[in-house]
């Protein structure tokens, strides 16, 4: 089992998918000879050439709209939007068409495509390069939204996304690209879309997160154990939509206390939906209000102030302690 | 270079073959077998009659609002006959004649305007997309479909449509640019009927033609008389051949007039003069094509009357069929709304489906209860 | 106090605002001589002419982007998007610029504009003409989102929106345009943005909604009283963002039971945020899980099936009874 | 009309005034006072030196990633001197020289690239917008600003900028179309440096020039040598005059080369040959302008050395000032992130501000505690 970081694991998944299925094409701005501004498409153009690794003009609506056309015409496009903040330009195609063709034509026309985009903050990037707006896709029926948190699940989820018969938004926590390495099996593996994972067992409190903030969430869990002797259970959503209610509820009914962590702004964030589902299925098990540790209801500040904006282990720890003390 | 005109290769043309009186320019007359030409007229006539009947049905409240297509038959037919069955048809919404020609049944069309997704299902085995409501988006899909043909090495051509108003959308620019950069086999046909609902051409754009925008993409641009099915065909045929040869996209602009209101809920009196429509009445596409075919001895009153009867029967049957269908599942069943969102239904949708089923059954029984008590 | 329907009340507010403040301009597709596809701009072009009632080309991003430029240059543009389903084309301008210029320039450049759009279903319209996606704006920090429910508050909220120093999304429940009339005072009045209203007093259960579904919510409240002798309190949010937490909490702490109603899809809908805030501020007062009566997680079906998709009084009634029986 | 070329009025020109050796085409040489010309050179030199210093600071990790502007001075300066102080400056991000000319201090520029919104505040009283990161969006704002000038009856002109890559965005089409339909006083300047990050011009568009796209909007299109500040000025001045006279927008394309990496995190070796850059080196804008000014006796080594010294001092002062500022509020205070989202802070934001303040203070005291215990 080779060790690799998330950037490499995503690159590996693309390479494997293109090798095993020649319907898979990669497209986007600078994904060709430049191999992507984060080098995620490294080696692909050299190996698969212009036809299957397509440098597009600078136009996000064009990228996603043509990807939809390609998917309708039998390909499996994996379209990269250079930064998730720019996928807004293509939102109409995703919401109106990628999400709807199957439903609109009662299954006759389908759009098996993936939109990949680096998402979130933490890399001292300039304005519009650190956005977290997964909600606008999670709220759009017909799309699936996944977000890996480490090299191994990144590769497995991307394979699942590419093989999925429906359109998948695959958001990559760019802060994790080269943050740490993990062993990744030699065999291709997939993770079922729609399933969360309990990545740390515990009985006292449930910490729920996804993507980049899984790191500080797990750190906080360790601190809780070391400093307070509290056993925190940690859930990694992995899929944001459709959300795995069952795994969440099973943990909550056990612990009765919950903290949810994400970078995106709080209002109408993913945490709100998690809370709504806890309310529907496990209200009577709650021993304290569910706490939200999230980005504030602001555009993420320019990078000099972004650290204070982002969730971190201390914020999660504080929230967990307040929840436990409630 | 001090200061001189920027010279760029212009590939811009105008084409007209049939005049208003059905007189043909022999030098440009395409060689089409007579029964084929007769067929073309039949399809255009059917497009017209279906459109007129839809209007009646809408007035009777039997279908919803819809955009009338009368007057657009020449552009729709002249382009659609230029592609082959395995080619792609990526419509906007005024190409009724094209839909019929591609095998969309009148039943399907009626289902669509009756508010049922079942009306958006393309004919089995055809590479057709359904009506695109968000203007210009279909052009980008068409470009992608064409790019995929290149990737797969398939020689299929994509015929797509948009309006003069749609030409203002950024997506139109992106679609034309992608198609030209990737030499995608796409024919972009603009139905320039000079109005976007109430907005006239000169408020939509500051240039004389849509065709000249081909210059922005280094592709051929052709403006044809959009009421002249032969001119449309000539332009479309050449564009399709170029596309099939790998020479990339063409922009065709068919100049016509929106003879009807924008949709059944529009009132043109608010923004244009009756006279304007009258001036265009004589230019209308069916009249001149019929004159031409009569001169060629292909049509006469008897043949046309027979066509009219066949079409009328076909329409009546379709209406009857749909009336029956609407009473049956799936058309009558709201719960099917959940069944095609994803290949596999996720748990939360199954829950919501059960929730609605529970509600409907419970409500039904409530209603019955009320009814009974009322009966006593 | 003249009686009028919502279409007329909105038209009146536009007329009044343009009369009293010549910085106010109206722009959009067919807003001029055609007076809007719903006739909301009736009489404006005749009175104020081409300069201030602007028929734009067919391009939503162009409409909102130029409106932003106009607002930056001292005007008060009220931009109409013909149907809310088409404002996706302009989402990038709203999220990246309308919402951010003040924050980006520390108050130096501001964008006082209004985006008006008819929203929601119930009028047997064709595909994409019945959307409810207010969440994508409520989740975008820097925007305000309001939605009237009747003629009087429609006029008052539109005046408030036009006078607001920041960008406001003003969603018009098109199903209510001509549904009913109300007395509207002769004097111009405004409603504070950010404030909800208790429109019906009650002690047993709280019903929360906004926009078009206020009608069926109030009907359900009446039925509860007549058929079950239950006194339902009804809250009209009026402003979706920033949300009036206090009014919600005051009612919930009194009743302990809540049903939230909206047309938009359930997942990540406004109801989820309301539930999250109830959880944060009034968890211990809850005697039953908060119920959501919403659009299902589907694109709203073509009109033949839309009735079954939309919330109605019977659905609200059923949910309220289940909540009361919990 | 049977079949003929579509003829449309073309308003397309190319302009070049100074060649690589600083030889001027007398017939086109604009009449600019000598000290004014000297001033132009000073600003271009300052733009260059500031850009070079930013690179050093970035390498030292003292500022973040930024897009280098070296080589774009002629386009930035030649256009910006063509407008007046009350006119509007709507930049993209490579117009450093224009920012400086409009009165943006080096301090402000440093704050911007240090990751502080304070660096996006335009100079008091100037009608300037800050850097626009999402490509092409600024063009639509510029069109709207121009439309507003027409509504208000103000004669101010809008000068806006975009790249060759940005020309592929739908927003560019919509901005040009709106501006032309409404005759907005806007000059659209394309910095065509032949690359969008790694994507070369011929993969970005299938036409020879960006300027020819003016035809799609019925407006004048001018392609100028973008390394020739006089040519840029001539084109810009005429465009500004047309705009001010109410004749609407102009599309100017300045052809130059991106001499540097796209940004400090880009590596051009991955996608282009070193030689290419070398071929363009001689065409670089400052060299030829200096030669021209020397021939005119406006510049000599002594004068230039003095300029260099002044600029260096100015830059050093600015860096010192910013170092000091960064230690002070508001620059050092994270809580101000909440203070400008809305004119009035809504309750939920106040709550969140308090939440962060609480966290920061508590965390601080925690840290201190830890520190103390460690001390024992
Ligand atoms: C993106 C979008 N905006 C607005 C509408 C509403 N709308 C439907 S048709 C139409 C006018 C279209 O004009 P044109 O492109 O000329 O086509 P025509 O209807 O004249 O055939 C408008 C504004 C829409 N369907 N999609
Ligand atoms: C909408 C959008 N998409 C992608 C990016 C990322 N990006 C920043 S600059 C750039 C290339 C721009 O090329 P061009 O317009 O030629 O300007 P240049 O950088 O060459 O001056 C890209 C893709 C962006 N900033 N905005
Ligand atoms: Mg039209
Ligand atoms: Mg460039």
Short mmCIF file of N, CA and C in Angstrom, two decimals, chain A residues 117-235:
data_model
loop_
_atom_site.label_atom_id
_atom_site.label_comp_id
_atom_site.label_asym_id
_atom_site.label_seq_id
_atom_site.Cartn_x
_atom_site.Cartn_y
_atom_site.Cartn_z
N UNK A 117 -14.02 20.51 -8.08
CA UNK A 117 -13.51 21.85 -7.83
C UNK A 117 -12.82 21.90 -6.46
N UNK A 118 -11.64 22.56 -6.41
CA UNK A 118 -11.00 22.79 -5.12
C UNK A 118 -11.85 23.79 -4.33
N UNK A 119 -12.12 23.45 -3.08
CA UNK A 119 -13.05 24.24 -2.29
C UNK A 119 -12.44 24.60 -0.94
N UNK A 120 -12.95 25.67 -0.33
CA UNK A 120 -12.56 26.03 1.02
C UNK A 120 -11.29 26.86 1.11
N UNK A 121 -11.01 27.28 2.33
CA UNK A 121 -9.91 28.21 2.57
C UNK A 121 -8.67 27.56 3.15
N UNK A 122 -7.85 28.41 3.77
CA UNK A 122 -6.70 27.89 4.49
C UNK A 122 -5.41 27.84 3.72
N UNK A 123 -5.39 28.37 2.49
CA UNK A 123 -4.11 28.35 1.76
C UNK A 123 -3.62 29.76 1.43
N UNK A 124 -4.13 30.74 2.15
CA UNK A 124 -3.69 32.13 1.91
C UNK A 124 -3.87 32.53 0.45
N UNK A 125 -5.01 32.18 -0.12
CA UNK A 125 -5.27 32.53 -1.51
C UNK A 125 -5.94 33.90 -1.58
N UNK A 126 -6.03 34.46 -2.80
CA UNK A 126 -6.68 35.76 -2.92
C UNK A 126 -8.20 35.59 -2.94
N UNK A 127 -8.90 36.73 -3.00
CA UNK A 127 -10.35 36.74 -2.94
C UNK A 127 -10.96 35.77 -3.95
N UNK A 128 -12.06 35.13 -3.55
CA UNK A 128 -12.83 34.22 -4.41
C UNK A 128 -12.14 32.87 -4.63
N UNK A 129 -11.03 32.64 -3.98
CA UNK A 129 -10.33 31.37 -4.15
C UNK A 129 -10.45 30.47 -2.92
N UNK A 130 -11.33 30.83 -1.99
CA UNK A 130 -11.42 30.08 -0.73
C UNK A 130 -12.88 29.83 -0.33
N UNK A 131 -13.76 29.72 -1.31
CA UNK A 131 -15.20 29.67 -1.01
C UNK A 131 -15.65 28.28 -0.58
N UNK A 132 -16.72 28.26 0.20
CA UNK A 132 -17.41 27.02 0.59
C UNK A 132 -18.91 27.23 0.40
N UNK A 133 -19.45 26.78 -0.72
CA UNK A 133 -20.88 26.97 -0.99
C UNK A 133 -21.54 25.66 -1.43
N UNK A 134 -21.13 24.55 -0.81
CA UNK A 134 -21.70 23.25 -1.18
C UNK A 134 -23.23 23.22 -1.03
N UNK A 135 -23.75 24.10 -0.17
CA UNK A 135 -25.19 24.10 0.07
C UNK A 135 -26.01 24.35 -1.20
N UNK A 136 -25.49 25.23 -2.06
CA UNK A 136 -26.32 25.56 -3.24
C UNK A 136 -26.50 24.34 -4.13
N UNK A 137 -25.62 23.37 -4.01
CA UNK A 137 -25.78 22.12 -4.76
C UNK A 137 -26.57 21.09 -3.96
N UNK A 138 -26.31 21.06 -2.64
CA UNK A 138 -27.05 20.11 -1.80
C UNK A 138 -28.54 20.41 -1.83
N UNK A 139 -28.89 21.67 -2.08
CA UNK A 139 -30.29 22.10 -2.11
C UNK A 139 -30.92 21.90 -3.49
N UNK A 140 -30.12 21.50 -4.46
CA UNK A 140 -30.62 21.34 -5.83
C UNK A 140 -30.92 19.86 -6.10
N UNK A 141 -32.21 19.49 -6.06
CA UNK A 141 -32.56 18.08 -6.24
C UNK A 141 -32.06 17.55 -7.58
N UNK A 142 -31.48 16.36 -7.54
CA UNK A 142 -30.97 15.75 -8.76
C UNK A 142 -29.45 15.72 -8.80
N UNK A 143 -28.83 16.53 -7.95
CA UNK A 143 -27.37 16.48 -7.85
C UNK A 143 -26.98 15.65 -6.63
N UNK A 144 -25.77 15.11 -6.67
CA UNK A 144 -25.16 14.50 -5.49
C UNK A 144 -23.92 15.32 -5.18
N UNK A 145 -23.61 15.47 -3.90
CA UNK A 145 -22.48 16.28 -3.48
C UNK A 145 -21.61 15.48 -2.51
N UNK A 146 -20.36 15.28 -2.89
CA UNK A 146 -19.45 14.55 -2.00
C UNK A 146 -18.22 15.40 -1.71
N UNK A 147 -17.60 15.12 -0.56
CA UNK A 147 -16.42 15.87 -0.18
C UNK A 147 -15.50 14.97 0.64
N UNK A 148 -14.36 14.60 0.08
CA UNK A 148 -13.44 13.72 0.80
C UNK A 148 -12.70 14.47 1.91
N UNK A 149 -12.09 13.72 2.80
CA UNK A 149 -11.34 14.35 3.89
C UNK A 149 -9.90 13.84 3.95
N UNK A 150 -9.59 12.83 3.15
CA UNK A 150 -8.22 12.29 3.17
C UNK A 150 -7.90 11.59 1.87
N UNK A 151 -6.64 11.27 1.66
CA UNK A 151 -6.21 10.66 0.39
C UNK A 151 -7.01 9.41 0.02
N UNK A 152 -7.20 8.51 0.99
CA UNK A 152 -7.82 7.23 0.65
C UNK A 152 -9.27 7.40 0.26
N UNK A 153 -10.04 8.16 1.08
CA UNK A 153 -11.46 8.31 0.70
C UNK A 153 -11.61 9.23 -0.51
N UNK A 154 -10.62 10.10 -0.73
CA UNK A 154 -10.69 10.96 -1.92
C UNK A 154 -10.66 10.11 -3.20
N UNK A 155 -9.74 9.17 -3.22
CA UNK A 155 -9.63 8.31 -4.40
C UNK A 155 -10.90 7.45 -4.55
N UNK A 156 -11.34 6.85 -3.46
CA UNK A 156 -12.49 5.94 -3.52
C UNK A 156 -13.76 6.70 -3.91
N UNK A 157 -13.93 7.89 -3.36
CA UNK A 157 -15.13 8.67 -3.69
C UNK A 157 -15.11 9.16 -5.13
N UNK A 158 -13.92 9.48 -5.62
CA UNK A 158 -13.87 9.96 -7.01
C UNK A 158 -14.21 8.82 -7.97
N UNK A 159 -13.73 7.63 -7.69
CA UNK A 159 -14.12 6.49 -8.52
C UNK A 159 -15.63 6.30 -8.49
N UNK A 160 -16.19 6.38 -7.29
CA UNK A 160 -17.65 6.21 -7.15
C UNK A 160 -18.38 7.31 -7.94
N UNK A 161 -17.86 8.53 -7.86
CA UNK A 161 -18.51 9.66 -8.54
C UNK A 161 -18.48 9.47 -10.05
N UNK A 162 -17.33 9.03 -10.55
CA UNK A 162 -17.19 8.86 -12.01
C UNK A 162 -18.07 7.71 -12.49
N UNK A 163 -18.21 6.68 -11.66
CA UNK A 163 -19.04 5.53 -12.05
C UNK A 163 -20.53 5.79 -11.83
N UNK A 164 -20.85 6.83 -11.07
CA UNK A 164 -22.25 7.08 -10.75
C UNK A 164 -23.05 7.43 -12.01
N UNK A 165 -24.26 6.90 -12.13
CA UNK A 165 -25.08 7.20 -13.32
C UNK A 165 -25.65 8.61 -13.32
N UNK A 166 -25.46 9.34 -12.22
CA UNK A 166 -26.01 10.69 -12.11
C UNK A 166 -24.92 11.71 -11.81
N UNK A 167 -25.22 13.00 -12.01
CA UNK A 167 -24.19 14.02 -11.84
C UNK A 167 -23.76 14.18 -10.39
N UNK A 168 -22.47 14.29 -10.19
CA UNK A 168 -21.91 14.40 -8.85
C UNK A 168 -21.01 15.63 -8.76
N UNK A 169 -21.24 16.43 -7.74
CA UNK A 169 -20.35 17.54 -7.42
C UNK A 169 -19.29 16.99 -6.47
N UNK A 170 -18.05 17.05 -6.88
CA UNK A 170 -16.95 16.50 -6.08
C UNK A 170 -16.07 17.67 -5.64
N UNK A 171 -16.29 18.10 -4.39
CA UNK A 171 -15.55 19.25 -3.86
C UNK A 171 -14.30 18.76 -3.15
N UNK A 172 -13.18 19.35 -3.52
CA UNK A 172 -11.89 18.94 -2.96
C UNK A 172 -11.41 19.97 -1.95
N UNK A 173 -11.24 19.56 -0.69
CA UNK A 173 -10.76 20.50 0.33
C UNK A 173 -9.30 20.83 0.03
N UNK A 174 -9.09 21.94 -0.67
CA UNK A 174 -7.75 22.23 -1.20
C UNK A 174 -6.71 22.35 -0.09
N UNK A 175 -7.16 22.72 1.11
CA UNK A 175 -6.20 22.84 2.22
C UNK A 175 -5.57 21.48 2.54
N UNK A 176 -6.25 20.41 2.14
CA UNK A 176 -5.74 19.06 2.45
C UNK A 176 -4.91 18.46 1.33
N UNK A 177 -4.84 19.13 0.19
CA UNK A 177 -4.16 18.53 -0.97
C UNK A 177 -2.82 17.90 -0.60
N UNK A 178 -2.03 18.68 0.12
CA UNK A 178 -0.66 18.20 0.44
C UNK A 178 -0.38 18.25 1.93
N UNK A 179 -1.46 18.20 2.70
CA UNK A 179 -1.33 18.37 4.16
C UNK A 179 -0.78 17.12 4.83
N UNK A 180 -1.18 15.96 4.36
CA UNK A 180 -0.73 14.71 5.00
C UNK A 180 -0.87 13.56 4.01
N UNK A 181 -0.14 12.49 4.30
CA UNK A 181 -0.19 11.31 3.46
C UNK A 181 -0.93 10.18 4.16
N UNK A 182 -1.35 9.22 3.37
CA UNK A 182 -2.09 8.09 3.88
C UNK A 182 -1.76 6.89 3.00
N UNK A 183 -1.88 5.73 3.55
CA UNK A 183 -1.72 4.54 2.72
C UNK A 183 -2.97 4.37 1.86
N UNK A 184 -2.74 4.08 0.60
CA UNK A 184 -3.85 3.88 -0.35
C UNK A 184 -3.64 2.51 -0.98
N UNK A 185 -4.67 1.68 -0.95
CA UNK A 185 -4.50 0.29 -1.43
C UNK A 185 -4.15 0.24 -2.92
N UNK A 186 -3.50 -0.85 -3.32
CA UNK A 186 -3.13 -1.01 -4.73
C UNK A 186 -4.38 -1.18 -5.58
N UNK A 187 -5.33 -1.93 -5.07
CA UNK A 187 -6.57 -2.17 -5.81
C UNK A 187 -7.43 -0.90 -5.81
N UNK A 188 -8.09 -0.68 -6.93
CA UNK A 188 -9.08 0.40 -6.97
C UNK A 188 -10.19 0.07 -5.98
N UNK A 189 -10.55 1.06 -5.16
CA UNK A 189 -11.72 0.84 -4.28
C UNK A 189 -12.69 2.01 -4.46
N UNK A 190 -13.94 1.75 -4.16
CA UNK A 190 -14.93 2.82 -4.20
C UNK A 190 -15.60 2.91 -2.84
N UNK A 191 -16.15 4.06 -2.54
CA UNK A 191 -16.96 4.24 -1.34
C UNK A 191 -18.38 4.55 -1.80
N UNK A 192 -19.39 3.94 -1.17
CA UNK A 192 -20.76 4.19 -1.61
C UNK A 192 -21.15 5.65 -1.39
N UNK A 193 -21.64 6.31 -2.43
CA UNK A 193 -22.14 7.68 -2.28
C UNK A 193 -23.43 7.61 -1.48
N UNK A 194 -23.56 8.51 -0.50
CA UNK A 194 -24.75 8.48 0.35
C UNK A 194 -24.48 7.87 1.71
N UNK A 195 -23.22 7.54 1.98
CA UNK A 195 -22.88 6.92 3.26
C UNK A 195 -21.85 7.73 4.02
N UNK A 196 -22.15 7.99 5.29
CA UNK A 196 -21.19 8.62 6.19
C UNK A 196 -20.37 7.54 6.88
N UNK A 197 -19.30 7.94 7.54
CA UNK A 197 -18.47 6.99 8.27
C UNK A 197 -18.24 7.47 9.71
N UNK A 198 -18.35 6.53 10.64
CA UNK A 198 -17.92 6.82 12.01
C UNK A 198 -16.42 6.57 12.03
N UNK A 199 -15.62 7.63 12.13
CA UNK A 199 -14.17 7.48 12.02
C UNK A 199 -13.50 7.43 13.39
N UNK A 200 -14.31 7.64 14.43
CA UNK A 200 -13.76 7.53 15.79
C UNK A 200 -14.93 7.15 16.69
N UNK A 201 -14.76 6.10 17.47
CA UNK A 201 -15.82 5.63 18.34
C UNK A 201 -15.83 6.43 19.63
N UNK A 202 -17.01 6.67 20.16
CA UNK A 202 -17.11 7.38 21.43
C UNK A 202 -18.52 7.28 21.96
N UNK A 203 -18.72 7.70 23.21
CA UNK A 203 -20.05 7.54 23.80
C UNK A 203 -20.58 8.83 24.40
N UNK A 204 -19.68 9.83 24.60
CA UNK A 204 -20.08 11.03 25.34
C UNK A 204 -20.62 12.16 24.48
N UNK A 205 -20.11 12.28 23.28
CA UNK A 205 -20.54 13.38 22.41
C UNK A 205 -20.24 13.00 20.96
N UNK A 206 -21.06 13.50 20.05
CA UNK A 206 -20.84 13.25 18.62
C UNK A 206 -20.34 14.52 17.94
N UNK A 207 -19.20 14.40 17.26
CA UNK A 207 -18.70 15.52 16.47
C UNK A 207 -18.89 15.16 14.99
N UNK A 208 -19.59 16.00 14.24
CA UNK A 208 -19.89 15.71 12.84
C UNK A 208 -19.24 16.76 11.96
N UNK A 209 -18.55 16.32 10.94
CA UNK A 209 -17.96 17.25 9.99
C UNK A 209 -17.76 16.58 8.65
N UNK A 210 -17.05 17.27 7.75
CA UNK A 210 -16.71 16.72 6.42
C UNK A 210 -15.63 17.60 5.83
N UNK A 211 -14.91 17.05 4.88
CA UNK A 211 -13.90 17.85 4.18
C UNK A 211 -12.77 18.30 5.08
N UNK A 212 -12.28 19.50 4.83
CA UNK A 212 -11.07 20.00 5.49
C UNK A 212 -11.20 20.03 7.01
N UNK A 213 -12.39 20.34 7.51
CA UNK A 213 -12.54 20.51 8.96
C UNK A 213 -12.57 19.17 9.71
N UNK A 214 -12.50 18.06 8.97
CA UNK A 214 -12.37 16.77 9.68
C UNK A 214 -11.09 16.75 10.51
N UNK A 215 -10.06 17.41 10.02
CA UNK A 215 -8.77 17.41 10.74
C UNK A 215 -8.91 18.02 12.13
N UNK A 216 -9.40 19.25 12.18
CA UNK A 216 -9.48 19.93 13.49
C UNK A 216 -10.55 19.26 14.36
N UNK A 217 -11.53 18.65 13.73
CA UNK A 217 -12.56 17.94 14.50
C UNK A 217 -11.93 16.74 15.21
N UNK A 218 -11.11 16.01 14.49
CA UNK A 218 -10.45 14.84 15.10
C UNK A 218 -9.44 15.29 16.17
N UNK A 219 -8.71 16.37 15.88
CA UNK A 219 -7.80 16.91 16.89
C UNK A 219 -8.56 17.22 18.17
N UNK A 220 -9.69 17.90 18.00
CA UNK A 220 -10.49 18.26 19.18
C UNK A 220 -10.91 17.02 19.95
N UNK A 221 -11.26 15.98 19.20
CA UNK A 221 -11.67 14.72 19.85
C UNK A 221 -10.52 14.18 20.69
N UNK A 222 -9.32 14.23 20.15
CA UNK A 222 -8.15 13.77 20.92
C UNK A 222 -7.96 14.61 22.17
N UNK A 223 -8.04 15.93 22.00
CA UNK A 223 -7.86 16.82 23.14
C UNK A 223 -8.91 16.53 24.21
N UNK A 224 -10.14 16.29 23.77
CA UNK A 224 -11.21 15.99 24.74
C UNK A 224 -10.84 14.76 25.56
N UNK A 225 -10.29 13.77 24.87
CA UNK A 225 -9.94 12.55 25.58
C UNK A 225 -8.77 12.81 26.53
N UNK A 226 -7.71 13.44 26.01
CA UNK A 226 -6.53 13.70 26.84
C UNK A 226 -6.84 14.63 28.01
N UNK A 227 -7.44 15.78 27.68
CA UNK A 227 -7.58 16.82 28.70
C UNK A 227 -8.79 16.61 29.60
N UNK A 228 -9.89 16.03 29.05
CA UNK A 228 -11.12 15.93 29.83
C UNK A 228 -11.57 14.49 30.04
N UNK A 229 -10.87 13.55 29.44
CA UNK A 229 -11.30 12.16 29.56
C UNK A 229 -12.65 11.90 28.90
N UNK A 230 -13.00 12.75 27.95
CA UNK A 230 -14.29 12.59 27.26
C UNK A 230 -14.09 11.77 25.99
N UNK A 231 -14.97 10.80 25.77
CA UNK A 231 -14.88 9.98 24.57
C UNK A 231 -15.83 10.53 23.50
N UNK A 232 -15.24 11.18 22.51
CA UNK A 232 -16.04 11.76 21.44
C UNK A 232 -16.13 10.81 20.25
N UNK A 233 -17.34 10.63 19.73
CA UNK A 233 -17.52 9.89 18.49
C UNK A 233 -17.46 10.91 17.35
N UNK A 234 -16.76 10.54 16.28
CA UNK A 234 -16.60 11.48 15.17
C UNK A 234 -17.17 10.88 13.89
N UNK A 235 -18.07 11.64 13.26
CA UNK A 235 -18.70 11.21 12.01
C UNK A 235 -18.18 12.06 10.85
#
